[in-house]
Amino acid sequence: MGRVYDLYAGQVYALAARVTRDAAAAEDVTQEVFVHLWEHPTAFDPERGPLRGWLVMLAHRRAVDCVRREEARRRRDRISADYALALPDIADGAVTGVLGERVRAALSRLPDEQRATILLAYFEGMTYRETARTLGIPEGTAKSRMRLGMQRLAGLLRAEGIRP
Amino acid sequence: MSAPDGHDRVGEILGAWALDACGPEENRLVAAHLAECGPCADEARLLGAAAAEFTESTESATGSPAQGAQAPPVLPASPSPAVTAGPQPHRLPPPRLRATVLAAAFARRRPDIPAAVAPYAAQVRALDRLLDALPPAGWQTRVAVRDWSVHDMLAHLAALDGVLAAHLGVAEAMLPPSTPDTSTLDGLAALQQRTAEVQAWSRGQQPARTRAAWRAQAAAMVAAVAAASADLLATRIDYGEARWRIDQVLLARAFETWIHTEDIRGALGMPAVPPAPEHIDQIVDAAMPILEGMMAASRFSHPDRAARIELYGVSGGEWTVRLGPGLPPATPDVTLRLDMLEFCYLFGGRRDPEGIRYDVSGDRRLAADLLTVAAGNPHD
């Protein structure tokens, strides 16, 4: 357990910190992820991918849950247009600190509009509905940009020799 | 709930799903569909694996340690509007976190409790801990339900747990045998009769004996579920006014144990302690079909109408609830937003529908009827 923590805590924490923008929440997420692994050792299925990916996925889901809980409290007081100020960019140090170099390169080769939906969803923890509102596009468009963008990204990563 | 055209609907949200950008209902839809559709499952795996690469991969990025803090090479700025403001926490976990996390993990026993029964097991533990702290005189404290004492309340819980226990093959060894003349009673009356029997028995007993009987039965139920097959958990049984799957009844028991524990805390002047968010999620998931059934059977039934219920707070999610028989519309006729705990307290009969705060868009009359029916959940 200690070894798994030493290997992956850095990535789990960095991602949680980026999505939640809150050190205490990131610590909570990190703790939840590793305690979950300890308590549910059989939930991780090595057939379906490496441990790192599973932990990262879990960390992202928890971080997003955390953001949405916060958001739900604040949403009514806040105009969604505020989000427009917070569009993440891959040149943003906070994002690039988390993104691996080759993934960053692959992301930069996506059309801007696909990249924008992906970054808002993944790093801001937005739902596709919130993403659509933020970008002023229909929900169906947000959904299809996310799917096309992720398909293309998976293809680019595969071409780079990265697993998916 | 999954329509025959689920394939197209799931396909179009797979990208959002891989980015954790769907609502809970859509996540369930995707999960159900992936279990039966090979091509979608393959795409989901591919997109999910791509999303997992968004963090630095120590396995593929040569020589870049997980905690590498060196400045990344600057990319040409993209034309999209920059740049995130706001406070950024440090990206390295504080060194003390390692000991905290390992201690938290080792403090937990690796559980053998399946998810279906985890909320119930947790609520039983919570009530048991509360009873630990109860002074002997506390057992006669009146709770705000039917002028029952704490002791009566525990007997009530043991009685209704026992209805489910029988279906799990758990003998109610310490409790009085049930007089099984339920054929002439409707479901609700049968539950009330069982409560009356166990309460009559318990009043002649020391509270400690009632508590031991309740706890032993609960532990045996949890063990029985752990050993049970998925088929057994999906079996429908008579419980209250309708037939429900055993796993749904387990969540109804968790819910009732929670609400009555709060009743006892309230009587003792103690603050409420809600269940873990993931347990509340499970409980609400089980409550929504029950609410649909209650709507369909009530005089407030609205055929061919549906409501969306958005809950937020300790946890959250969106549920679509049919308001009566017939075909639900493609889009709900009304959307209600309210606090998840408030919804639970309402459904547990602990809030007035008139007193509850909620936002509504759409047909207000439907919303008011839905809350009225939800609050009328026949519940002691």
mmCIF file of N, CA, C and O in Angstrom, chain A residues 1-2 5-6 11 13 21 27 31 34 38-39 41 52 56 60-61 68-69 72 76 87-89 92 96 98-100 102-104 112 115 118 122 126-128 143 146-147 150-151 153 158 162-164, chain B residues 11-13 16 19-22 26 43 46-47 51-56 59-60 73 75 78-81 84-85 88 90-94 96-98 100-101 104-105 108 110-111 312-314 359:
data_model
loop_
_atom_site.group_PDB
_atom_site.id
_atom_site.type_symbol
_atom_site.label_atom_id
_atom_site.label_comp_id
_atom_site.label_asym_id
_atom_site.label_seq_id
_atom_site.Cartn_x
_atom_site.Cartn_y
_atom_site.Cartn_z
ATOM 1 N N MET A 1 0.834 -1.207 0.000
ATOM 2 C CA MET A 1 0.000 0.000 0.000
ATOM 3 C C MET A 1 0.868 1.255 0.000
ATOM 4 O O MET A 1 0.622 2.188 -0.761
ATOM 5 N N GLY A 2 1.893 1.231 0.856
ATOM 6 C CA GLY A 2 2.809 2.366 0.912
ATOM 7 C C GLY A 2 3.489 2.564 -0.437
ATOM 8 O O GLY A 2 3.665 3.685 -0.917
ATOM 9 N N TYR A 5 1.129 4.050 -2.920
ATOM 10 C CA TYR A 5 0.990 5.479 -2.615
ATOM 11 C C TYR A 5 2.175 6.254 -3.176
ATOM 12 O O TYR A 5 2.006 7.286 -3.834
ATOM 13 N N ASP A 6 3.387 5.754 -2.922
ATOM 14 C CA ASP A 6 4.571 6.494 -3.368
ATOM 15 C C ASP A 6 4.611 6.630 -4.886
ATOM 16 O O ASP A 6 5.033 7.641 -5.420
ATOM 17 N N GLN A 11 0.422 11.979 -8.777
ATOM 18 C CA GLN A 11 -0.506 12.242 -9.884
ATOM 19 C C GLN A 11 -1.929 12.397 -9.400
ATOM 20 O O GLN A 11 -2.675 13.251 -9.886
ATOM 21 N N TYR A 13 -2.943 13.415 -6.485
ATOM 22 C CA TYR A 13 -3.101 14.682 -5.773
ATOM 23 C C TYR A 13 -3.091 15.863 -6.747
ATOM 24 O O TYR A 13 -3.912 16.783 -6.637
ATOM 25 N N ARG A 21 -9.174 22.870 -7.077
ATOM 26 C CA ARG A 21 -8.505 24.138 -6.712
ATOM 27 C C ARG A 21 -8.528 24.376 -5.215
ATOM 28 O O ARG A 21 -8.731 25.482 -4.742
ATOM 29 N N GLU A 27 -6.538 16.750 -0.712
ATOM 30 C CA GLU A 27 -6.080 15.756 0.268
ATOM 31 C C GLU A 27 -7.189 14.750 0.539
ATOM 32 O O GLU A 27 -6.943 13.546 0.641
ATOM 33 N N GLN A 31 -6.994 10.777 -0.181
ATOM 34 C CA GLN A 31 -7.252 9.780 0.861
ATOM 35 C C GLN A 31 -8.361 8.818 0.431
ATOM 36 O O GLN A 31 -8.227 7.608 0.569
ATOM 37 N N PHE A 34 -7.079 6.179 -2.192
ATOM 38 C CA PHE A 34 -6.233 5.090 -1.713
ATOM 39 C C PHE A 34 -6.951 4.217 -0.691
ATOM 40 O O PHE A 34 -6.733 3.003 -0.645
ATOM 41 N N TRP A 38 -7.717 0.184 -0.985
ATOM 42 C CA TRP A 38 -7.462 -0.743 0.116
ATOM 43 C C TRP A 38 -8.718 -1.551 0.459
ATOM 44 O O TRP A 38 -8.664 -2.756 0.659
ATOM 45 N N GLU A 39 -9.839 -0.868 0.456
ATOM 46 C CA GLU A 39 -11.071 -1.533 0.877
ATOM 47 C C GLU A 39 -11.686 -2.394 -0.210
ATOM 48 O O GLU A 39 -12.463 -3.297 0.070
ATOM 49 N N PRO A 41 -10.075 -4.140 -3.001
ATOM 50 C CA PRO A 41 -8.954 -4.570 -3.839
ATOM 51 C C PRO A 41 -9.422 -5.267 -5.111
ATOM 52 O O PRO A 41 -8.733 -5.257 -6.114
ATOM 53 N N ARG A 52 -2.502 2.639 -12.684
ATOM 54 C CA ARG A 52 -2.409 4.094 -12.716
ATOM 55 C C ARG A 52 -3.677 4.720 -13.306
ATOM 56 O O ARG A 52 -4.260 5.641 -12.747
ATOM 57 N N VAL A 56 -6.334 7.186 -11.445
ATOM 58 C CA VAL A 56 -6.555 8.525 -11.990
ATOM 59 C C VAL A 56 -8.040 8.733 -12.285
ATOM 60 O O VAL A 56 -8.616 9.782 -11.979
ATOM 61 N N HIS A 60 -10.347 11.460 -10.540
ATOM 62 C CA HIS A 60 -11.071 12.480 -11.310
ATOM 63 C C HIS A 60 -12.544 12.471 -10.936
ATOM 64 O O HIS A 60 -13.155 13.513 -10.724
ATOM 65 N N ARG A 61 -13.098 11.272 -10.835
ATOM 66 C CA ARG A 61 -14.525 11.186 -10.515
ATOM 67 C C ARG A 61 -14.801 11.793 -9.138
ATOM 68 O O ARG A 61 -15.745 12.558 -8.957
ATOM 69 N N ARG A 68 -18.877 19.390 -7.919
ATOM 70 C CA ARG A 68 -20.317 19.530 -8.171
ATOM 71 C C ARG A 68 -21.072 19.749 -6.867
ATOM 72 O O ARG A 68 -22.067 20.448 -6.847
ATOM 73 N N ARG A 69 -20.593 19.148 -5.800
ATOM 74 C CA ARG A 69 -21.243 19.408 -4.505
ATOM 75 C C ARG A 69 -21.119 20.879 -4.154
ATOM 76 O O ARG A 69 -22.060 21.515 -3.740
ATOM 77 N N ALA A 72 -23.261 22.943 -6.549
ATOM 78 C CA ALA A 72 -24.691 22.889 -6.300
ATOM 79 C C ALA A 72 -25.075 23.913 -5.247
ATOM 80 O O ALA A 72 -26.115 24.556 -5.333
ATOM 81 N N ARG A 76 -26.895 28.702 -7.492
ATOM 82 C CA ARG A 76 -28.002 29.640 -7.566
ATOM 83 C C ARG A 76 -27.565 31.080 -7.393
ATOM 84 O O ARG A 76 -28.214 31.995 -7.849
ATOM 85 N N LEU A 87 -11.990 29.993 -18.822
ATOM 86 C CA LEU A 87 -11.661 28.971 -19.813
ATOM 87 C C LEU A 87 -10.221 28.502 -19.643
ATOM 88 O O LEU A 87 -9.298 29.303 -19.698
ATOM 89 N N PRO A 88 -10.016 27.233 -19.439
ATOM 90 C CA PRO A 88 -8.645 26.781 -19.275
ATOM 91 C C PRO A 88 -7.961 26.710 -20.634
ATOM 92 O O PRO A 88 -8.609 26.602 -21.664
ATOM 93 N N ASP A 89 -6.693 26.775 -20.606
ATOM 94 C CA ASP A 89 -5.938 26.738 -21.838
ATOM 95 C C ASP A 89 -4.777 25.793 -21.616
ATOM 96 O O ASP A 89 -4.263 25.689 -20.511
ATOM 97 N N ASP A 92 -1.881 27.177 -20.008
ATOM 98 C CA ASP A 92 -2.042 27.516 -18.603
ATOM 99 C C ASP A 92 -1.158 26.598 -17.762
ATOM 100 O O ASP A 92 -1.206 25.393 -17.885
ATOM 101 N N THR A 96 -0.897 22.468 -17.644
ATOM 102 C CA THR A 96 0.282 21.780 -18.160
ATOM 103 C C THR A 96 1.050 21.084 -17.041
ATOM 104 O O THR A 96 1.748 20.112 -17.299
ATOM 105 N N VAL A 98 -0.177 19.246 -14.984
ATOM 106 C CA VAL A 98 -0.794 17.942 -14.815
ATOM 107 C C VAL A 98 -0.638 17.104 -16.075
ATOM 108 O O VAL A 98 -0.384 15.916 -16.034
ATOM 109 N N LEU A 99 -0.779 17.766 -17.217
ATOM 110 C CA LEU A 99 -0.745 17.032 -18.485
ATOM 111 C C LEU A 99 0.644 16.485 -18.787
ATOM 112 O O LEU A 99 1.636 17.191 -18.642
ATOM 113 N N GLY A 100 0.689 15.259 -19.244
ATOM 114 C CA GLY A 100 1.941 14.717 -19.744
ATOM 115 C C GLY A 100 2.277 15.386 -21.072
ATOM 116 O O GLY A 100 1.407 15.904 -21.770
ATOM 117 N N ARG A 102 3.388 14.345 -24.019
ATOM 118 C CA ARG A 102 2.874 13.840 -25.294
ATOM 119 C C ARG A 102 1.370 14.050 -25.414
ATOM 120 O O ARG A 102 0.858 14.289 -26.491
ATOM 121 N N VAL A 103 0.695 13.975 -24.279
ATOM 122 C CA VAL A 103 -0.742 14.214 -24.310
ATOM 123 C C VAL A 103 -1.004 15.675 -24.634
ATOM 124 O O VAL A 103 -1.915 16.011 -25.391
ATOM 125 N N ARG A 104 -0.142 16.532 -24.084
ATOM 126 C CA ARG A 104 -0.282 17.953 -24.373
ATOM 127 C C ARG A 104 -0.095 18.200 -25.874
ATOM 128 O O ARG A 104 -0.837 18.950 -26.495
ATOM 129 N N ASP A 112 -9.582 23.672 -32.093
ATOM 130 C CA ASP A 112 -9.769 24.461 -30.866
ATOM 131 C C ASP A 112 -11.089 24.156 -30.183
ATOM 132 O O ASP A 112 -11.162 24.047 -28.960
ATOM 133 N N ARG A 115 -10.980 20.887 -28.352
ATOM 134 C CA ARG A 115 -10.107 20.967 -27.179
ATOM 135 C C ARG A 115 -10.790 21.743 -26.045
ATOM 136 O O ARG A 115 -10.709 21.375 -24.880
ATOM 137 N N ILE A 118 -13.231 19.632 -24.105
ATOM 138 C CA ILE A 118 -12.555 18.590 -23.318
ATOM 139 C C ILE A 118 -11.911 19.191 -22.074
ATOM 140 O O ILE A 118 -12.034 18.662 -20.969
ATOM 141 N N TYR A 122 -12.947 18.234 -18.341
ATOM 142 C CA TYR A 122 -12.031 17.432 -17.533
ATOM 143 C C TYR A 122 -11.403 18.238 -16.398
ATOM 144 O O TYR A 122 -11.370 17.784 -15.264
ATOM 145 N N MET A 126 -16.800 20.342 -15.310
ATOM 146 C CA MET A 126 -18.136 20.719 -15.781
ATOM 147 C C MET A 126 -18.838 19.529 -16.432
ATOM 148 O O MET A 126 -18.199 18.688 -17.044
ATOM 149 N N THR A 127 -20.155 19.516 -16.326
ATOM 150 C CA THR A 127 -20.926 18.563 -17.118
ATOM 151 C C THR A 127 -20.970 19.078 -18.558
ATOM 152 O O THR A 127 -20.624 20.231 -18.821
ATOM 153 N N TYR A 128 -21.414 18.228 -19.475
ATOM 154 C CA TYR A 128 -21.488 18.727 -20.852
ATOM 155 C C TYR A 128 -22.517 19.841 -20.963
ATOM 156 O O TYR A 128 -22.391 20.738 -21.792
ATOM 157 N N LYS A 143 -21.717 17.649 -26.757
ATOM 158 C CA LYS A 143 -21.550 16.197 -26.675
ATOM 159 C C LYS A 143 -20.739 15.668 -27.853
ATOM 160 O O LYS A 143 -19.830 14.864 -27.682
ATOM 161 N N MET A 146 -17.085 16.622 -27.737
ATOM 162 C CA MET A 146 -16.351 15.811 -26.757
ATOM 163 C C MET A 146 -16.048 14.431 -27.325
ATOM 164 O O MET A 146 -14.945 13.912 -27.185
ATOM 165 N N ARG A 147 -17.047 13.850 -28.009
ATOM 166 C CA ARG A 147 -16.823 12.499 -28.505
ATOM 167 C C ARG A 147 -15.800 12.505 -29.635
ATOM 168 O O ARG A 147 -14.845 11.719 -29.630
ATOM 169 N N MET A 150 -12.334 13.231 -28.237
ATOM 170 C CA MET A 150 -11.736 12.110 -27.504
ATOM 171 C C MET A 150 -11.348 10.981 -28.452
ATOM 172 O O MET A 150 -10.328 10.319 -28.259
ATOM 173 N N GLN A 151 -12.167 10.759 -29.489
ATOM 174 C CA GLN A 151 -11.815 9.722 -30.463
ATOM 175 C C GLN A 151 -10.504 10.082 -31.155
ATOM 176 O O GLN A 151 -9.600 9.266 -31.318
ATOM 177 N N LEU A 153 -8.217 12.147 -30.086
ATOM 178 C CA LEU A 153 -7.118 12.115 -29.128
ATOM 179 C C LEU A 153 -6.624 10.687 -28.924
ATOM 180 O O LEU A 153 -5.414 10.425 -28.906
ATOM 181 N N ARG A 158 -2.476 6.776 -29.726
ATOM 182 C CA ARG A 158 -2.095 5.444 -30.189
ATOM 183 C C ARG A 158 -0.966 5.567 -31.208
ATOM 184 O O ARG A 158 0.008 4.811 -31.173
ATOM 185 N N ILE A 162 1.308 5.600 -27.188
ATOM 186 C CA ILE A 162 0.752 5.590 -25.835
ATOM 187 C C ILE A 162 -0.462 4.681 -25.838
ATOM 188 O O ILE A 162 -1.194 4.605 -26.831
ATOM 189 N N ARG A 163 -0.643 4.021 -24.782
ATOM 190 C CA ARG A 163 -1.512 2.864 -24.699
ATOM 191 C C ARG A 163 -2.868 2.884 -25.403
ATOM 192 O O ARG A 163 -3.176 1.924 -26.092
ATOM 193 N N PRO A 164 -3.722 3.873 -25.244
ATOM 194 C CA PRO A 164 -5.101 3.665 -25.725
ATOM 195 C C PRO A 164 -5.169 3.487 -27.219
ATOM 196 O O PRO A 164 -5.214 2.550 -27.789
ATOM 197 N N GLY B 11 -24.230 6.304 -27.450
ATOM 198 C CA GLY B 11 -23.116 6.645 -28.346
ATOM 199 C C GLY B 11 -22.805 8.129 -28.322
ATOM 200 O O GLY B 11 -21.645 8.523 -28.194
ATOM 201 N N GLU B 12 -23.835 8.951 -28.374
ATOM 202 C CA GLU B 12 -23.555 10.384 -28.485
ATOM 203 C C GLU B 12 -23.017 10.985 -27.187
ATOM 204 O O GLU B 12 -22.390 12.026 -27.230
ATOM 205 N N ILE B 13 -23.218 10.309 -26.055
ATOM 206 C CA ILE B 13 -22.660 10.887 -24.818
ATOM 207 C C ILE B 13 -21.393 10.174 -24.346
ATOM 208 O O ILE B 13 -20.885 10.467 -23.270
ATOM 209 N N ALA B 16 -18.533 12.594 -23.492
ATOM 210 C CA ALA B 16 -18.805 13.277 -22.223
ATOM 211 C C ALA B 16 -18.653 12.304 -21.058
ATOM 212 O O ALA B 16 -18.091 12.638 -20.011
ATOM 213 N N LEU B 19 -15.227 11.769 -19.919
ATOM 214 C CA LEU B 19 -14.684 12.948 -19.228
ATOM 215 C C LEU B 19 -15.400 13.200 -17.897
ATOM 216 O O LEU B 19 -15.215 14.243 -17.284
ATOM 217 N N ASP B 20 -16.227 12.262 -17.461
ATOM 218 C CA ASP B 20 -17.026 12.435 -16.233
ATOM 219 C C ASP B 20 -17.910 13.679 -16.334
ATOM 220 O O ASP B 20 -18.083 14.412 -15.368
ATOM 221 N N ALA B 21 -18.464 13.914 -17.516
ATOM 222 C CA ALA B 21 -19.245 15.138 -17.724
ATOM 223 C C ALA B 21 -20.734 14.842 -17.919
ATOM 224 O O ALA B 21 -21.463 15.670 -18.455
ATOM 225 N N CYS B 22 -21.157 13.659 -17.489
ATOM 226 C CA CYS B 22 -22.580 13.325 -17.584
ATOM 227 C C CYS B 22 -23.227 13.410 -16.206
ATOM 228 O O CYS B 22 -22.537 13.405 -15.194
ATOM 229 N N GLU B 26 -27.493 9.610 -16.623
ATOM 230 C CA GLU B 26 -26.828 9.209 -17.863
ATOM 231 C C GLU B 26 -25.722 8.196 -17.577
ATOM 232 O O GLU B 26 -25.517 7.260 -18.356
ATOM 233 N N GLU B 43 -15.471 1.262 -27.458
ATOM 234 C CA GLU B 43 -15.214 2.700 -27.591
ATOM 235 C C GLU B 43 -15.047 3.338 -26.214
ATOM 236 O O GLU B 43 -14.170 4.186 -26.015
ATOM 237 N N LEU B 46 -11.641 2.722 -24.908
ATOM 238 C CA LEU B 46 -10.652 3.525 -25.630
ATOM 239 C C LEU B 46 -10.665 4.975 -25.140
ATOM 240 O O LEU B 46 -9.628 5.554 -24.819
ATOM 241 N N LEU B 47 -11.853 5.567 -25.079
ATOM 242 C CA LEU B 47 -11.950 6.977 -24.686
ATOM 243 C C LEU B 47 -11.579 7.146 -23.212
ATOM 244 O O LEU B 47 -10.931 8.125 -22.829
ATOM 245 N N ALA B 51 -8.626 9.499 -21.601
ATOM 246 C CA ALA B 51 -8.817 10.484 -20.535
ATOM 247 C C ALA B 51 -7.846 10.234 -19.389
ATOM 248 O O ALA B 51 -7.341 11.166 -18.767
ATOM 249 N N ALA B 52 -7.575 8.946 -19.122
ATOM 250 C CA ALA B 52 -6.673 8.619 -18.015
ATOM 251 C C ALA B 52 -5.255 9.086 -18.298
ATOM 252 O O ALA B 52 -4.431 9.165 -17.400
ATOM 253 N N GLU B 53 -4.950 9.380 -19.572
ATOM 254 C CA GLU B 53 -3.604 9.857 -19.917
ATOM 255 C C GLU B 53 -3.430 11.341 -19.659
ATOM 256 O O GLU B 53 -2.353 11.888 -19.876
ATOM 257 N N PHE B 54 -4.509 12.014 -19.224
ATOM 258 C CA PHE B 54 -4.380 13.451 -19.003
ATOM 259 C C PHE B 54 -3.429 13.796 -17.872
ATOM 260 O O PHE B 54 -2.952 14.902 -17.790
ATOM 261 N N THR B 55 -3.212 12.863 -16.988
ATOM 262 C CA THR B 55 -2.180 13.145 -15.992
ATOM 263 C C THR B 55 -0.879 12.562 -16.482
ATOM 264 O O THR B 55 -0.868 11.633 -17.283
ATOM 265 N N GLU B 56 0.221 13.103 -15.997
ATOM 266 C CA GLU B 56 1.526 12.628 -16.422
ATOM 267 C C GLU B 56 1.651 11.149 -16.158
ATOM 268 O O GLU B 56 1.379 10.675 -15.070
ATOM 269 N N GLU B 59 4.780 5.909 -16.588
ATOM 270 C CA GLU B 59 5.154 4.719 -17.329
ATOM 271 C C GLU B 59 5.554 5.046 -18.760
ATOM 272 O O GLU B 59 6.309 4.315 -19.375
ATOM 273 N N SER B 60 5.027 6.134 -19.287
ATOM 274 C CA SER B 60 5.356 6.422 -20.677
ATOM 275 C C SER B 60 6.249 7.652 -20.820
ATOM 276 O O SER B 60 7.002 7.749 -21.759
ATOM 277 N N PRO B 73 7.711 22.579 -20.991
ATOM 278 C CA PRO B 73 7.992 23.426 -22.143
ATOM 279 C C PRO B 73 6.734 24.176 -22.546
ATOM 280 O O PRO B 73 5.636 23.644 -22.465
ATOM 281 N N LEU B 75 4.000 25.690 -24.778
ATOM 282 C CA LEU B 75 3.416 25.435 -26.091
ATOM 283 C C LEU B 75 2.989 26.749 -26.703
ATOM 284 O O LEU B 75 2.725 27.713 -25.985
ATOM 285 N N SER B 78 -2.772 28.736 -27.587
ATOM 286 C CA SER B 78 -3.887 28.494 -28.494
ATOM 287 C C SER B 78 -4.740 29.746 -28.535
ATOM 288 O O SER B 78 -4.732 30.548 -27.606
ATOM 289 N N PRO B 79 -5.483 29.927 -29.582
ATOM 290 C CA PRO B 79 -6.278 31.145 -29.704
ATOM 291 C C PRO B 79 -7.473 31.206 -28.755
ATOM 292 O O PRO B 79 -8.113 32.234 -28.675
ATOM 293 N N SER B 80 -7.771 30.111 -28.101
ATOM 294 C CA SER B 80 -8.930 30.185 -27.216
ATOM 295 C C SER B 80 -8.619 31.099 -26.049
ATOM 296 O O SER B 80 -7.482 31.220 -25.622
ATOM 297 N N PRO B 81 -9.664 31.768 -25.542
ATOM 298 C CA PRO B 81 -9.423 32.761 -24.495
ATOM 299 C C PRO B 81 -8.724 32.136 -23.301
ATOM 300 O O PRO B 81 -9.099 31.066 -22.870
ATOM 301 N N THR B 84 -6.875 30.766 -16.779
ATOM 302 C CA THR B 84 -7.500 30.554 -15.492
ATOM 303 C C THR B 84 -6.894 31.408 -14.405
ATOM 304 O O THR B 84 -5.691 31.368 -14.173
ATOM 305 N N ALA B 85 -7.724 32.152 -13.763
ATOM 306 C CA ALA B 85 -7.252 32.887 -12.603
ATOM 307 C C ALA B 85 -7.615 32.087 -11.360
ATOM 308 O O ALA B 85 -8.037 30.952 -11.459
ATOM 309 N N GLN B 88 -4.309 28.682 -6.820
ATOM 310 C CA GLN B 88 -3.891 27.332 -7.160
ATOM 311 C C GLN B 88 -3.164 26.726 -5.967
ATOM 312 O O GLN B 88 -2.189 27.271 -5.501
ATOM 313 N N HIS B 90 -0.713 24.073 -4.052
ATOM 314 C CA HIS B 90 0.505 23.392 -4.481
ATOM 315 C C HIS B 90 0.136 22.085 -5.126
ATOM 316 O O HIS B 90 -0.840 21.453 -4.772
ATOM 317 N N ARG B 91 0.936 21.668 -6.088
ATOM 318 C CA ARG B 91 0.588 20.454 -6.790
ATOM 319 C C ARG B 91 1.220 19.215 -6.191
ATOM 320 O O ARG B 91 1.001 18.125 -6.674
ATOM 321 N N LEU B 92 2.028 19.388 -5.170
ATOM 322 C CA LEU B 92 2.621 18.221 -4.537
ATOM 323 C C LEU B 92 1.870 17.906 -3.255
ATOM 324 O O LEU B 92 1.563 18.804 -2.486
ATOM 325 N N PRO B 93 1.570 16.643 -3.034
ATOM 326 C CA PRO B 93 0.883 16.316 -1.783
ATOM 327 C C PRO B 93 1.794 16.621 -0.605
ATOM 328 O O PRO B 93 2.989 16.356 -0.677
ATOM 329 N N PRO B 94 1.265 17.206 0.450
ATOM 330 C CA PRO B 94 2.114 17.484 1.610
ATOM 331 C C PRO B 94 2.646 16.167 2.177
ATOM 332 O O PRO B 94 1.917 15.174 2.196
ATOM 333 N N ARG B 96 3.030 14.990 5.047
ATOM 334 C CA ARG B 96 2.293 14.360 6.144
ATOM 335 C C ARG B 96 1.103 13.546 5.641
ATOM 336 O O ARG B 96 0.575 12.702 6.340
ATOM 337 N N LEU B 97 0.651 13.824 4.402
ATOM 338 C CA LEU B 97 -0.540 13.140 3.894
ATOM 339 C C LEU B 97 -0.328 11.632 3.792
ATOM 340 O O LEU B 97 -1.255 10.845 3.975
ATOM 341 N N ARG B 98 0.916 11.237 3.525
ATOM 342 C CA ARG B 98 1.194 9.797 3.361
ATOM 343 C C ARG B 98 0.785 9.023 4.609
ATOM 344 O O ARG B 98 0.058 8.030 4.537
ATOM 345 N N THR B 100 -1.223 9.962 6.980
ATOM 346 C CA THR B 100 -2.673 10.081 7.202
ATOM 347 C C THR B 100 -3.441 9.063 6.363
ATOM 348 O O THR B 100 -4.332 8.367 6.854
ATOM 349 N N VAL B 101 -3.071 8.986 5.092
ATOM 350 C CA VAL B 101 -3.793 8.094 4.180
ATOM 351 C C VAL B 101 -3.576 6.628 4.582
ATOM 352 O O VAL B 101 -4.532 5.838 4.635
ATOM 353 N N ALA B 104 -5.526 5.833 7.647
ATOM 354 C CA ALA B 104 -6.962 5.733 7.371
ATOM 355 C C ALA B 104 -7.280 4.407 6.697
ATOM 356 O O ALA B 104 -8.302 3.774 6.981
ATOM 357 N N ALA B 105 -6.404 3.978 5.797
ATOM 358 C CA ALA B 105 -6.652 2.704 5.105
ATOM 359 C C ALA B 105 -6.553 1.539 6.090
ATOM 360 O O ALA B 105 -7.436 0.677 6.140
ATOM 361 N N ARG B 108 -9.368 0.615 8.440
ATOM 362 C CA ARG B 108 -10.569 -0.061 7.942
ATOM 363 C C ARG B 108 -10.266 -1.531 7.728
ATOM 364 O O ARG B 108 -9.275 -1.877 7.111
ATOM 365 N N ARG B 110 -10.743 -4.758 5.717
ATOM 366 C CA ARG B 110 -11.191 -5.017 4.353
ATOM 367 C C ARG B 110 -12.554 -5.673 4.451
ATOM 368 O O ARG B 110 -12.703 -6.725 5.056
ATOM 369 N N PRO B 111 -13.546 -5.045 3.921
ATOM 370 C CA PRO B 111 -14.894 -5.481 4.223
ATOM 371 C C PRO B 111 -15.339 -6.634 3.333
ATOM 372 O O PRO B 111 -14.846 -6.823 2.245
ATOM 373 N N TYR B 312 -29.358 18.286 -4.580
ATOM 374 C CA TYR B 312 -27.992 18.762 -4.367
ATOM 375 C C TYR B 312 -27.746 18.803 -2.873
ATOM 376 O O TYR B 312 -28.658 18.648 -2.068
ATOM 377 N N GLY B 313 -26.503 19.002 -2.505
ATOM 378 C CA GLY B 313 -26.179 19.085 -1.075
ATOM 379 C C GLY B 313 -25.145 18.049 -0.729
ATOM 380 O O GLY B 313 -24.092 17.996 -1.360
ATOM 381 N N VAL B 314 -25.440 17.178 0.248
ATOM 382 C CA VAL B 314 -24.468 16.163 0.673
ATOM 383 C C VAL B 314 -24.012 15.318 -0.500
ATOM 384 O O VAL B 314 -22.879 14.850 -0.547
ATOM 385 N N ASP B 359 -36.837 24.954 -5.700
ATOM 386 C CA ASP B 359 -37.001 25.739 -6.924
ATOM 387 C C ASP B 359 -37.786 24.899 -7.909
ATOM 388 O O ASP B 359 -37.610 23.685 -7.965
#
